mmCIF file of C-alpha atoms in Angstrom:
data_model
loop_
_atom_site.group_PDB
_atom_site.id
_atom_site.type_symbol
_atom_site.label_atom_id
_atom_site.label_comp_id
_atom_site.label_asym_id
_atom_site.label_seq_id
_atom_site.Cartn_x
_atom_site.Cartn_y
_atom_site.Cartn_z
ATOM 1 C CA UNK A 81 9.517 20.862 13.220
ATOM 2 C CA UNK A 82 6.747 18.920 11.800
ATOM 3 C CA UNK A 83 3.880 17.404 13.749
ATOM 4 C CA UNK A 84 2.948 13.843 13.416
ATOM 5 C CA UNK A 85 -0.730 12.903 13.779
ATOM 6 C CA UNK A 86 -1.949 9.190 13.322
ATOM 7 C CA UNK A 87 -5.698 9.366 11.918
ATOM 8 C CA UNK A 88 -8.050 6.334 11.654
ATOM 9 C CA UNK A 89 -10.900 6.941 9.140
ATOM 10 C CA UNK A 90 -14.072 4.712 8.852
ATOM 11 C CA UNK A 91 -16.640 5.025 6.451
ATOM 12 C CA UNK A 92 -20.113 6.438 6.950
ATOM 13 C CA UNK A 93 -21.517 4.146 4.332
ATOM 14 C CA UNK A 94 -19.305 3.008 1.567
ATOM 15 C CA UNK A 95 -16.410 4.332 -0.410
ATOM 16 C CA UNK A 96 -15.608 4.391 -4.188
ATOM 17 C CA UNK A 97 -12.090 4.208 -4.999
ATOM 18 C CA UNK A 98 -11.623 3.555 -8.759
ATOM 19 C CA UNK A 99 -8.638 1.812 -10.640
ATOM 20 C CA UNK A 100 -7.463 3.634 -13.340
ATOM 21 C CA UNK A 101 -9.003 2.046 -16.529
ATOM 22 C CA UNK A 102 -10.821 4.916 -18.392
ATOM 23 C CA UNK A 103 -14.570 5.532 -16.987
ATOM 24 C CA UNK A 104 -16.627 7.503 -19.669
ATOM 25 C CA UNK A 105 -20.048 8.104 -20.843
ATOM 26 C CA UNK A 106 -21.231 5.319 -23.092
ATOM 27 C CA UNK A 107 -18.452 2.623 -22.326
ATOM 28 C CA UNK A 108 -19.675 -0.541 -21.091
ATOM 29 C CA UNK A 109 -17.623 -1.935 -18.617
ATOM 30 C CA UNK A 110 -17.819 -1.493 -14.978
ATOM 31 C CA UNK A 111 -15.656 1.058 -13.188
ATOM 32 C CA UNK A 112 -13.818 -1.187 -10.581
ATOM 33 C CA UNK A 113 -12.773 -0.350 -7.325
ATOM 34 C CA UNK A 114 -9.536 -1.105 -5.343
ATOM 35 C CA UNK A 115 -9.195 -1.180 -1.577
ATOM 36 C CA UNK A 116 -7.009 0.247 -0.110
ATOM 37 C CA UNK A 117 -6.715 3.461 -2.399
ATOM 38 C CA UNK A 118 -3.167 4.332 -3.264
ATOM 39 C CA UNK A 119 -1.504 7.053 -1.165
ATOM 40 C CA UNK A 120 -2.286 9.496 -3.813
ATOM 41 C CA UNK A 121 -5.729 9.522 -2.922
ATOM 42 C CA UNK A 122 -5.255 10.104 0.460
ATOM 43 C CA UNK A 123 -2.696 13.062 -0.266
ATOM 44 C CA UNK A 124 -5.774 14.597 -2.065
ATOM 45 C CA UNK A 125 -8.215 13.513 0.824
ATOM 46 C CA UNK A 126 -5.978 15.644 3.336
ATOM 47 C CA UNK A 127 -5.617 18.728 0.916
ATOM 48 C CA UNK A 128 -9.240 18.594 0.322
ATOM 49 C CA UNK A 129 -9.867 18.651 4.319
ATOM 50 C CA UNK A 130 -7.395 21.440 4.406
ATOM 51 C CA UNK A 131 -9.266 23.484 2.058
ATOM 52 C CA UNK A 132 -12.702 22.997 3.956
ATOM 53 C CA UNK A 133 -10.714 24.735 7.020
ATOM 54 C CA UNK A 134 -8.963 27.307 5.021
ATOM 55 C CA UNK A 135 -9.558 27.457 1.344
ATOM 56 C CA UNK A 136 -6.202 29.513 1.108
ATOM 57 C CA UNK A 137 -4.203 26.948 2.898
ATOM 58 C CA UNK A 138 -0.639 26.473 1.550
ATOM 59 C CA UNK A 139 -0.873 22.653 0.664
ATOM 60 C CA UNK A 140 -4.028 23.629 -1.243
ATOM 61 C CA UNK A 141 -2.055 26.026 -3.355
ATOM 62 C CA UNK A 142 0.792 23.633 -3.795
ATOM 63 C CA UNK A 143 3.027 25.836 -1.761
ATOM 64 C CA UNK A 144 4.173 23.520 0.973
ATOM 65 C CA UNK A 145 3.765 20.388 -0.727
ATOM 66 C CA UNK A 146 7.357 19.436 0.188
ATOM 67 C CA UNK A 147 6.428 19.968 3.790
ATOM 68 C CA UNK A 148 3.669 17.445 3.877
ATOM 69 C CA UNK A 149 4.352 13.760 4.237
ATOM 70 C CA UNK A 150 2.075 10.970 4.445
ATOM 71 C CA UNK A 151 2.433 7.177 5.808
ATOM 72 C CA UNK A 152 0.222 4.971 4.370
ATOM 73 C CA UNK A 153 -2.888 4.001 3.890
ATOM 74 C CA UNK A 154 -3.081 0.754 5.899
ATOM 75 C CA UNK A 155 -6.059 -1.375 6.397
ATOM 76 C CA UNK A 156 -6.910 -1.628 10.103
ATOM 77 C CA UNK A 157 -9.621 -2.767 12.345
ATOM 78 C CA UNK A 158 -10.580 -1.374 15.850
ATOM 79 C CA UNK A 159 -12.145 -3.820 18.278
ATOM 80 C CA UNK A 160 -14.856 -2.617 20.760
ATOM 81 C CA UNK A 161 -12.003 -1.969 23.539
ATOM 82 C CA UNK A 162 -10.610 0.598 21.057
ATOM 83 C CA UNK A 163 -7.549 -1.234 20.376
ATOM 84 C CA UNK A 164 -6.366 -0.917 16.714
ATOM 85 C CA UNK A 165 -4.619 -3.761 14.702
ATOM 86 C CA UNK A 166 -2.977 -3.187 11.185
ATOM 87 C CA UNK A 167 -3.510 -5.551 8.403
ATOM 88 C CA UNK A 168 -0.876 -6.107 5.588
ATOM 89 C CA UNK A 169 -1.138 -7.870 2.080
ATOM 90 C CA UNK A 170 1.018 -11.004 2.229
ATOM 91 C CA UNK A 171 4.589 -10.645 1.156
ATOM 92 C CA UNK A 172 5.062 -12.430 -1.844
ATOM 93 C CA UNK A 173 8.031 -14.571 -0.653
ATOM 94 C CA UNK A 174 5.515 -16.097 1.469
ATOM 95 C CA UNK A 175 4.050 -19.409 0.765
ATOM 96 C CA UNK A 176 0.679 -21.105 2.464
ATOM 97 C CA UNK A 177 -0.769 -24.551 2.888
ATOM 98 C CA UNK A 178 -4.274 -23.713 3.302
ATOM 99 C CA UNK A 179 -5.222 -26.971 4.313
ATOM 100 C CA UNK A 180 -2.673 -27.427 7.081
ATOM 101 C CA UNK A 181 -2.623 -23.999 7.794
ATOM 102 C CA UNK A 182 1.244 -24.062 7.358
ATOM 103 C CA UNK A 183 3.406 -20.895 6.363
ATOM 104 C CA UNK A 184 6.547 -21.064 4.607
ATOM 105 C CA UNK A 185 9.107 -18.249 3.279
ATOM 106 C CA UNK A 186 11.403 -18.413 0.379
ATOM 107 C CA UNK A 187 15.104 -18.397 1.271
ATOM 108 C CA UNK A 188 17.813 -16.664 -0.544
ATOM 109 C CA UNK A 189 20.815 -19.065 -1.509
ATOM 110 C CA UNK A 190 24.143 -18.997 -2.716
ATOM 111 C CA UNK A 191 23.316 -21.064 -5.874
ATOM 112 C CA UNK A 192 20.098 -22.253 -7.820
ATOM 113 C CA UNK A 193 19.568 -25.875 -8.573
ATOM 114 C CA UNK A 194 17.680 -24.946 -11.731
ATOM 115 C CA UNK A 195 19.367 -23.102 -14.919
ATOM 116 C CA UNK A 196 18.348 -19.595 -15.678
ATOM 117 C CA UNK A 197 19.999 -16.383 -16.930
ATOM 118 C CA UNK A 198 20.925 -14.478 -13.777
ATOM 119 C CA UNK A 199 18.911 -11.060 -13.462
ATOM 120 C CA UNK A 200 21.234 -9.494 -11.559
ATOM 121 C CA UNK A 201 24.963 -9.339 -10.623
ATOM 122 C CA UNK A 202 25.495 -11.815 -7.496
ATOM 123 C CA UNK A 203 21.972 -13.240 -7.696
ATOM 124 C CA UNK A 204 20.986 -14.873 -4.590
ATOM 125 C CA UNK A 205 17.813 -17.120 -6.081
ATOM 126 C CA UNK A 206 14.846 -17.720 -3.704
ATOM 127 C CA UNK A 207 13.636 -21.037 -3.219
ATOM 128 C CA UNK A 208 11.408 -23.085 -1.171
ATOM 129 C CA UNK A 209 12.890 -24.820 2.084
ATOM 130 C CA UNK A 210 13.143 -28.510 0.717
ATOM 131 C CA UNK A 211 11.407 -30.153 3.846
ATOM 132 C CA UNK A 212 8.479 -27.858 3.571
ATOM 133 C CA UNK A 213 8.472 -28.423 -0.223
ATOM 134 C CA UNK A 214 8.524 -32.167 0.608
ATOM 135 C CA UNK A 215 5.962 -32.058 3.476
ATOM 136 C CA UNK A 216 3.228 -29.387 2.398
ATOM 137 C CA UNK A 217 1.076 -28.152 -0.714
ATOM 138 C CA UNK A 218 2.747 -24.531 -0.655
ATOM 139 C CA UNK A 219 1.188 -21.753 -2.820
ATOM 140 C CA UNK A 220 1.755 -18.111 -2.983
ATOM 141 C CA UNK A 221 0.002 -16.801 0.228
ATOM 142 C CA UNK A 222 -3.018 -14.578 -0.921
ATOM 143 C CA UNK A 223 -4.805 -12.527 1.835
ATOM 144 C CA UNK A 224 -3.750 -10.218 4.974
ATOM 145 C CA UNK A 225 -1.558 -11.072 7.625
ATOM 146 C CA UNK A 226 -2.723 -9.453 11.035
ATOM 147 C CA UNK A 227 -0.207 -7.051 12.631
ATOM 148 C CA UNK A 228 0.785 -9.587 15.242
ATOM 149 C CA UNK A 229 1.430 -12.338 12.317
ATOM 150 C CA UNK A 230 3.375 -9.830 10.273
ATOM 151 C CA UNK A 231 5.945 -9.392 13.210
ATOM 152 C CA UNK A 232 6.089 -12.926 13.480
ATOM 153 C CA UNK A 233 7.090 -13.355 9.542
ATOM 154 C CA UNK A 234 9.872 -10.245 10.208
ATOM 155 C CA UNK A 235 10.948 -12.290 13.161
ATOM 156 C CA UNK A 236 11.216 -15.369 10.829
ATOM 157 C CA UNK A 237 8.878 -17.387 13.509
ATOM 158 C CA UNK A 238 5.678 -17.554 11.346
ATOM 159 C CA UNK A 239 4.912 -21.139 11.003
ATOM 160 C CA UNK A 240 0.789 -21.860 11.353
ATOM 161 C CA UNK A 241 -2.285 -19.920 11.185
ATOM 162 C CA UNK A 242 -4.953 -18.493 9.349
ATOM 163 C CA UNK A 243 -4.886 -15.909 6.471
ATOM 164 C CA UNK A 244 -7.097 -12.966 6.649
ATOM 165 C CA UNK A 245 -9.239 -13.074 3.330
ATOM 166 C CA UNK A 246 -10.404 -9.858 2.054
ATOM 167 C CA UNK A 247 -13.813 -11.024 2.915
ATOM 168 C CA UNK A 248 -13.355 -10.733 6.423
ATOM 169 C CA UNK A 249 -12.449 -7.159 6.199
ATOM 170 C CA UNK A 250 -14.439 -5.709 3.566
ATOM 171 C CA UNK A 251 -16.795 -6.532 0.657
ATOM 172 C CA UNK A 252 -17.484 -4.961 -2.766
ATOM 173 C CA UNK A 253 -21.024 -3.711 -3.998
ATOM 174 C CA UNK A 254 -21.591 -3.292 -7.606
ATOM 175 C CA UNK A 255 -23.999 -0.023 -7.736
ATOM 176 C CA UNK A 256 -25.685 1.920 -10.822
ATOM 177 C CA UNK A 257 -26.129 5.776 -10.998
ATOM 178 C CA UNK A 258 -26.869 8.201 -13.320
ATOM 179 C CA UNK A 259 -24.925 11.393 -14.336
ATOM 180 C CA UNK A 260 -26.726 14.567 -12.655
ATOM 181 C CA UNK A 261 -26.924 18.185 -14.374
ATOM 182 C CA UNK A 262 -26.467 20.133 -11.006
ATOM 183 C CA UNK A 263 -27.995 23.312 -12.692
ATOM 184 C CA UNK A 264 -31.339 22.012 -13.515
ATOM 185 C CA UNK A 265 -31.460 19.234 -10.564
ATOM 186 C CA UNK A 266 -32.000 16.707 -13.126
ATOM 187 C CA UNK A 267 -30.566 13.744 -14.799
ATOM 188 C CA UNK A 268 -28.216 13.927 -17.857
ATOM 189 C CA UNK A 269 -29.680 11.819 -20.839
ATOM 190 C CA UNK A 270 -27.332 8.582 -21.565
ATOM 191 C CA UNK A 271 -25.010 9.272 -18.410
ATOM 192 C CA UNK A 272 -25.881 5.964 -16.680
ATOM 193 C CA UNK A 273 -23.036 4.067 -15.006
ATOM 194 C CA UNK A 274 -21.847 1.261 -13.296
ATOM 195 C CA UNK A 275 -19.228 1.125 -10.165
ATOM 196 C CA UNK A 276 -17.933 -1.118 -7.840
ATOM 197 C CA UNK A 277 -17.855 0.445 -4.022
ATOM 198 C CA UNK A 278 -16.213 -0.910 -1.122
ATOM 199 C CA UNK A 279 -17.948 -1.528 1.984
ATOM 200 C CA UNK A 280 -15.804 -2.129 4.896
ATOM 201 C CA UNK A 281 -17.072 -4.203 7.813
ATOM 202 C CA UNK A 282 -17.585 -2.638 11.094
ATOM 203 C CA UNK A 283 -14.582 -1.512 12.846
ATOM 204 C CA UNK A 284 -12.504 -1.630 9.917
ATOM 205 C CA UNK A 285 -11.064 1.590 8.290
ATOM 206 C CA UNK A 286 -7.960 3.297 6.945
ATOM 207 C CA UNK A 287 -5.078 4.304 8.989
ATOM 208 C CA UNK A 288 -2.573 7.221 7.999
ATOM 209 C CA UNK A 289 0.086 9.244 9.324
ATOM 210 C CA UNK A 290 0.313 12.817 8.409
ATOM 211 C CA UNK A 291 2.985 15.060 9.001
ATOM 212 C CA UNK A 292 3.067 18.892 8.577
ATOM 213 C CA UNK A 293 4.539 21.797 10.451
ATOM 214 C CA UNK A 294 1.042 22.192 12.167
ATOM 215 C CA UNK A 295 -1.502 19.904 13.213
ATOM 216 C CA UNK A 296 -4.122 19.764 10.211
ATOM 217 C CA UNK A 297 -6.604 17.741 12.222
ATOM 218 C CA UNK A 298 -8.960 17.765 15.091
ATOM 219 C CA UNK A 299 -9.083 15.106 17.786
ATOM 220 C CA UNK A 300 -12.166 13.609 15.610
ATOM 221 C CA UNK A 301 -14.603 14.755 12.638
ATOM 222 C CA UNK A 302 -15.412 14.024 9.269
ATOM 223 C CA UNK A 303 -13.625 14.273 6.041
ATOM 224 C CA UNK A 304 -14.562 13.468 2.440
ATOM 225 C CA UNK A 305 -12.736 10.638 0.797
ATOM 226 C CA UNK A 306 -12.869 9.151 -2.657
ATOM 227 C CA UNK A 307 -15.067 9.153 -5.441
ATOM 228 C CA UNK A 308 -18.275 11.050 -5.005
ATOM 229 C CA UNK A 309 -17.054 12.408 -2.066
ATOM 230 C CA UNK A 310 -18.042 9.688 0.442
ATOM 231 C CA UNK A 311 -17.708 10.864 4.144
ATOM 232 C CA UNK A 312 -15.470 9.449 6.296
ATOM 233 C CA UNK A 313 -15.387 9.582 10.193
ATOM 234 C CA UNK A 314 -11.758 10.283 11.708
ATOM 235 C CA UNK A 315 -10.231 10.047 14.903
ATOM 236 C CA UNK A 316 -6.742 10.572 16.164
ATOM 237 C CA UNK A 317 -4.980 7.668 17.466
ATOM 238 C CA UNK A 318 -1.797 6.488 19.209
ATOM 239 C CA UNK A 319 1.097 6.047 17.027
ATOM 240 C CA UNK A 320 1.823 2.653 15.242
ATOM 241 C CA UNK A 321 4.858 0.505 16.176
ATOM 242 C CA UNK A 322 8.144 0.812 13.485
ATOM 243 C CA UNK A 323 8.063 -1.873 11.588
ATOM 244 C CA UNK A 324 12.090 -1.251 10.887
ATOM 245 C CA UNK A 325 13.634 -4.329 12.817
ATOM 246 C CA UNK A 326 17.097 -3.925 11.380
ATOM 247 C CA UNK A 327 19.305 -0.976 10.360
ATOM 248 C CA UNK A 328 22.425 -2.950 8.400
ATOM 249 C CA UNK A 329 23.693 -6.043 7.136
ATOM 250 C CA UNK A 330 21.757 -8.037 4.921
ATOM 251 C CA UNK A 331 18.511 -6.236 4.765
ATOM 252 C CA UNK A 332 14.991 -7.531 3.708
ATOM 253 C CA UNK A 333 12.757 -4.827 2.434
ATOM 254 C CA UNK A 334 8.689 -5.577 2.355
ATOM 255 C CA UNK A 335 6.793 -2.723 0.338
ATOM 256 C CA UNK A 336 3.615 -1.926 2.338
ATOM 257 C CA UNK A 337 2.556 0.558 -0.156
ATOM 258 C CA UNK A 338 3.325 0.721 -3.805
ATOM 259 C CA UNK A 339 6.722 2.357 -4.688
ATOM 260 C CA UNK A 340 7.528 4.169 -8.096
ATOM 261 C CA UNK A 341 11.148 3.703 -9.686
ATOM 262 C CA UNK A 342 12.357 5.203 -12.735
ATOM 263 C CA UNK A 343 13.365 2.016 -13.996
ATOM 264 C CA UNK A 344 10.262 0.052 -13.316
ATOM 265 C CA UNK A 345 11.324 -2.119 -10.699
ATOM 266 C CA UNK A 346 14.491 -0.172 -9.989
ATOM 267 C CA UNK A 347 16.392 3.245 -10.048
ATOM 268 C CA UNK A 348 17.045 3.558 -13.988
ATOM 269 C CA UNK A 349 20.927 4.027 -12.888
ATOM 270 C CA UNK A 350 20.576 0.785 -10.625
ATOM 271 C CA UNK A 351 21.860 3.059 -7.812
ATOM 272 C CA UNK A 352 20.082 2.241 -4.677
ATOM 273 C CA UNK A 353 22.501 4.356 -2.455
ATOM 274 C CA UNK A 354 19.976 6.688 -1.519
ATOM 275 C CA UNK A 355 18.045 4.105 0.286
ATOM 276 C CA UNK A 356 20.489 1.251 1.481
ATOM 277 C CA UNK A 357 23.790 3.429 1.095
ATOM 278 C CA UNK A 358 26.439 0.748 -0.303
ATOM 279 C CA UNK A 359 23.792 -2.176 -0.194
ATOM 280 C CA UNK A 360 23.713 -4.393 -3.229
ATOM 281 C CA UNK A 361 20.409 -5.832 -4.483
ATOM 282 C CA UNK A 362 20.906 -9.703 -4.746
ATOM 283 C CA UNK A 363 17.063 -10.935 -5.095
ATOM 284 C CA UNK A 364 13.530 -9.845 -5.310
ATOM 285 C CA UNK A 365 10.090 -11.169 -4.998
ATOM 286 C CA UNK A 366 7.957 -8.501 -7.463
ATOM 287 C CA UNK A 367 4.147 -8.514 -8.286
ATOM 288 C CA UNK A 368 2.582 -7.279 -11.185
ATOM 289 C CA UNK A 369 2.975 -3.554 -11.988
ATOM 290 C CA UNK A 370 0.408 -1.534 -10.486
ATOM 291 C CA UNK A 371 -0.749 1.310 -13.136
ATOM 292 C CA UNK A 372 -1.695 4.599 -11.169
ATOM 293 C CA UNK A 373 -2.576 8.225 -12.504
ATOM 294 C CA UNK A 374 -5.362 10.511 -11.231
ATOM 295 C CA UNK A 375 -7.013 13.770 -12.121
ATOM 296 C CA UNK A 376 -4.871 16.875 -11.838
ATOM 297 C CA UNK A 377 -7.395 19.649 -10.039
ATOM 298 C CA UNK A 378 -5.139 22.651 -10.619
ATOM 299 C CA UNK A 379 -4.380 21.909 -14.710
ATOM 300 C CA UNK A 380 -7.691 20.216 -15.398
ATOM 301 C CA UNK A 381 -6.389 17.042 -16.986
ATOM 302 C CA UNK A 382 -5.315 13.543 -16.060
ATOM 303 C CA UNK A 383 -2.221 13.451 -14.086
ATOM 304 C CA UNK A 384 0.424 10.856 -16.429
ATOM 305 C CA UNK A 385 0.143 7.092 -16.252
ATOM 306 C CA UNK A 386 3.065 5.605 -14.214
ATOM 307 C CA UNK A 387 3.588 1.805 -13.217
ATOM 308 C CA UNK A 388 4.582 1.046 -9.880
ATOM 309 C CA UNK A 389 5.919 -1.857 -7.814
ATOM 310 C CA UNK A 390 2.998 -3.105 -5.763
ATOM 311 C CA UNK A 391 2.668 -3.482 -2.059
ATOM 312 C CA UNK A 392 3.601 -7.048 -0.979
ATOM 313 C CA UNK A 393 6.812 -7.091 -3.019
ATOM 314 C CA UNK A 394 10.204 -8.017 -1.634
ATOM 315 C CA UNK A 395 13.938 -6.817 -2.083
ATOM 316 C CA UNK A 396 16.829 -8.439 -0.653
ATOM 317 C CA UNK A 397 19.954 -6.441 -0.076
ATOM 318 C CA UNK A 398 23.561 -7.444 1.203
ATOM 319 C CA UNK A 399 26.010 -5.189 3.017
ATOM 320 C CA UNK A 400 22.974 -2.394 3.440
ATOM 321 C CA UNK A 401 22.709 0.439 5.751
ATOM 322 C CA UNK A 402 19.006 1.600 6.147
ATOM 323 C CA UNK A 403 18.878 5.530 5.416
ATOM 324 C CA UNK A 404 15.580 6.059 6.884
ATOM 325 C CA UNK A 405 13.681 7.060 3.753
ATOM 326 C CA UNK A 406 10.391 6.197 2.132
ATOM 327 C CA UNK A 407 11.396 3.455 -0.360
ATOM 328 C CA UNK A 408 10.402 5.329 -3.547
ATOM 329 C CA UNK A 409 11.456 7.847 -6.149
ATOM 330 C CA UNK A 410 9.834 11.313 -6.850
ATOM 331 C CA UNK A 411 9.527 12.439 -10.597
ATOM 332 C CA UNK A 412 9.033 15.930 -11.561
ATOM 333 C CA UNK A 413 6.628 17.728 -9.122
ATOM 334 C CA UNK A 414 5.200 14.154 -8.099
ATOM 335 C CA UNK A 415 6.481 13.956 -4.512
ATOM 336 C CA UNK A 416 5.586 10.235 -4.292
ATOM 337 C CA UNK A 417 8.111 9.602 -1.387
ATOM 338 C CA UNK A 418 6.288 12.237 0.544
ATOM 339 C CA UNK A 419 2.642 10.910 -0.360
ATOM 340 C CA UNK A 420 3.068 7.851 1.321
ATOM 341 C CA UNK A 421 4.463 5.751 -1.622
ATOM 342 C CA UNK A 422 7.173 3.120 -0.580
ATOM 343 C CA UNK A 423 6.289 2.515 2.964
ATOM 344 C CA UNK A 424 8.397 -0.679 4.032
ATOM 345 C CA UNK A 425 9.071 -2.640 6.647
ATOM 346 C CA UNK A 426 12.597 -3.919 7.006
ATOM 347 C CA UNK A 427 14.243 -7.060 8.481
ATOM 348 C CA UNK A 428 17.249 -9.176 8.375
ATOM 349 C CA UNK A 429 17.790 -12.378 6.161
ATOM 350 C CA UNK A 430 20.692 -15.130 6.150
ATOM 351 C CA UNK A 431 22.027 -16.339 3.320
ATOM 352 C CA UNK A 432 21.221 -20.496 3.157
ATOM 353 C CA UNK A 433 22.816 -23.327 1.114
ATOM 354 C CA UNK A 434 20.355 -24.898 -1.175
ATOM 355 C CA UNK A 435 21.452 -28.166 0.552
ATOM 356 C CA UNK A 436 20.582 -27.041 3.942
ATOM 357 C CA UNK A 437 17.507 -25.182 3.591
ATOM 358 C CA UNK A 438 15.167 -26.161 6.427
#
């Protein structure tokens, strides 16, 4: 039986989590950072932590990778009293009027008041509630919802409040550096680089759940994370509240971390039964694909570059039965579902008439 540990990690200084653009000597662009990192990065950090405890640990040697499972990472903030709150990227069906601090959510309707080629069988288009469209200057919400706000969104009663901008949680710092020859303890000619680091504000860090057949973390300690092996300090915390608020019927699935699907934004067969039983996809609000690769330490070469559905994307299903699995496919020996890809919140939704949305 696996043990679950919730780990909250804060940086000692800054972190470096690069995007997946090439970054080699004599190339003239900045290595851009991304925060939070993708789940594959956190899986590597957990394995590295296990290596420093025991270089022969099974998950270091790839033997027990199917028994290791992560959830997250989530951006979280701990206050002075030790209370932890997660922050989630605004779902892509959420709209916001910044001047009036008003939220509105797109509604699935039985028919559209515009002409379009239906992308799905039994397509239910998403439309702005007419009253909100008339009274407010609504735009796609950009920023973060606190855990309290996100719970209100899932319950369908998020109406007013402030979005949290990234600048209130973390900032980016561009730094320069030089390549080093460790054998000579000297710089290498022409290896001058320019990279974007992330500095979370005080109390802000990354929250992950680690499940394995034995505990991998002490109550607190240090671990290496991200580029340049920057150090983070971790502590065990209480389990976070489940965001699965509905199990059957018309289900709305909101991605909290990126997800991989063999068909780009869906299984290549169009078969969702492993995730939602007999549920039928009828609508979706999808973000720009997120390219993710990485470095294969054992093979000594880059991992394949694949495109993922980004966090914040929303899927609407009819007549669904939630199967309790990570909302992502695996491919080959890339166990994306176990790494933390496809973490979701699930709630119910109701079909609205285009003429009665309010």
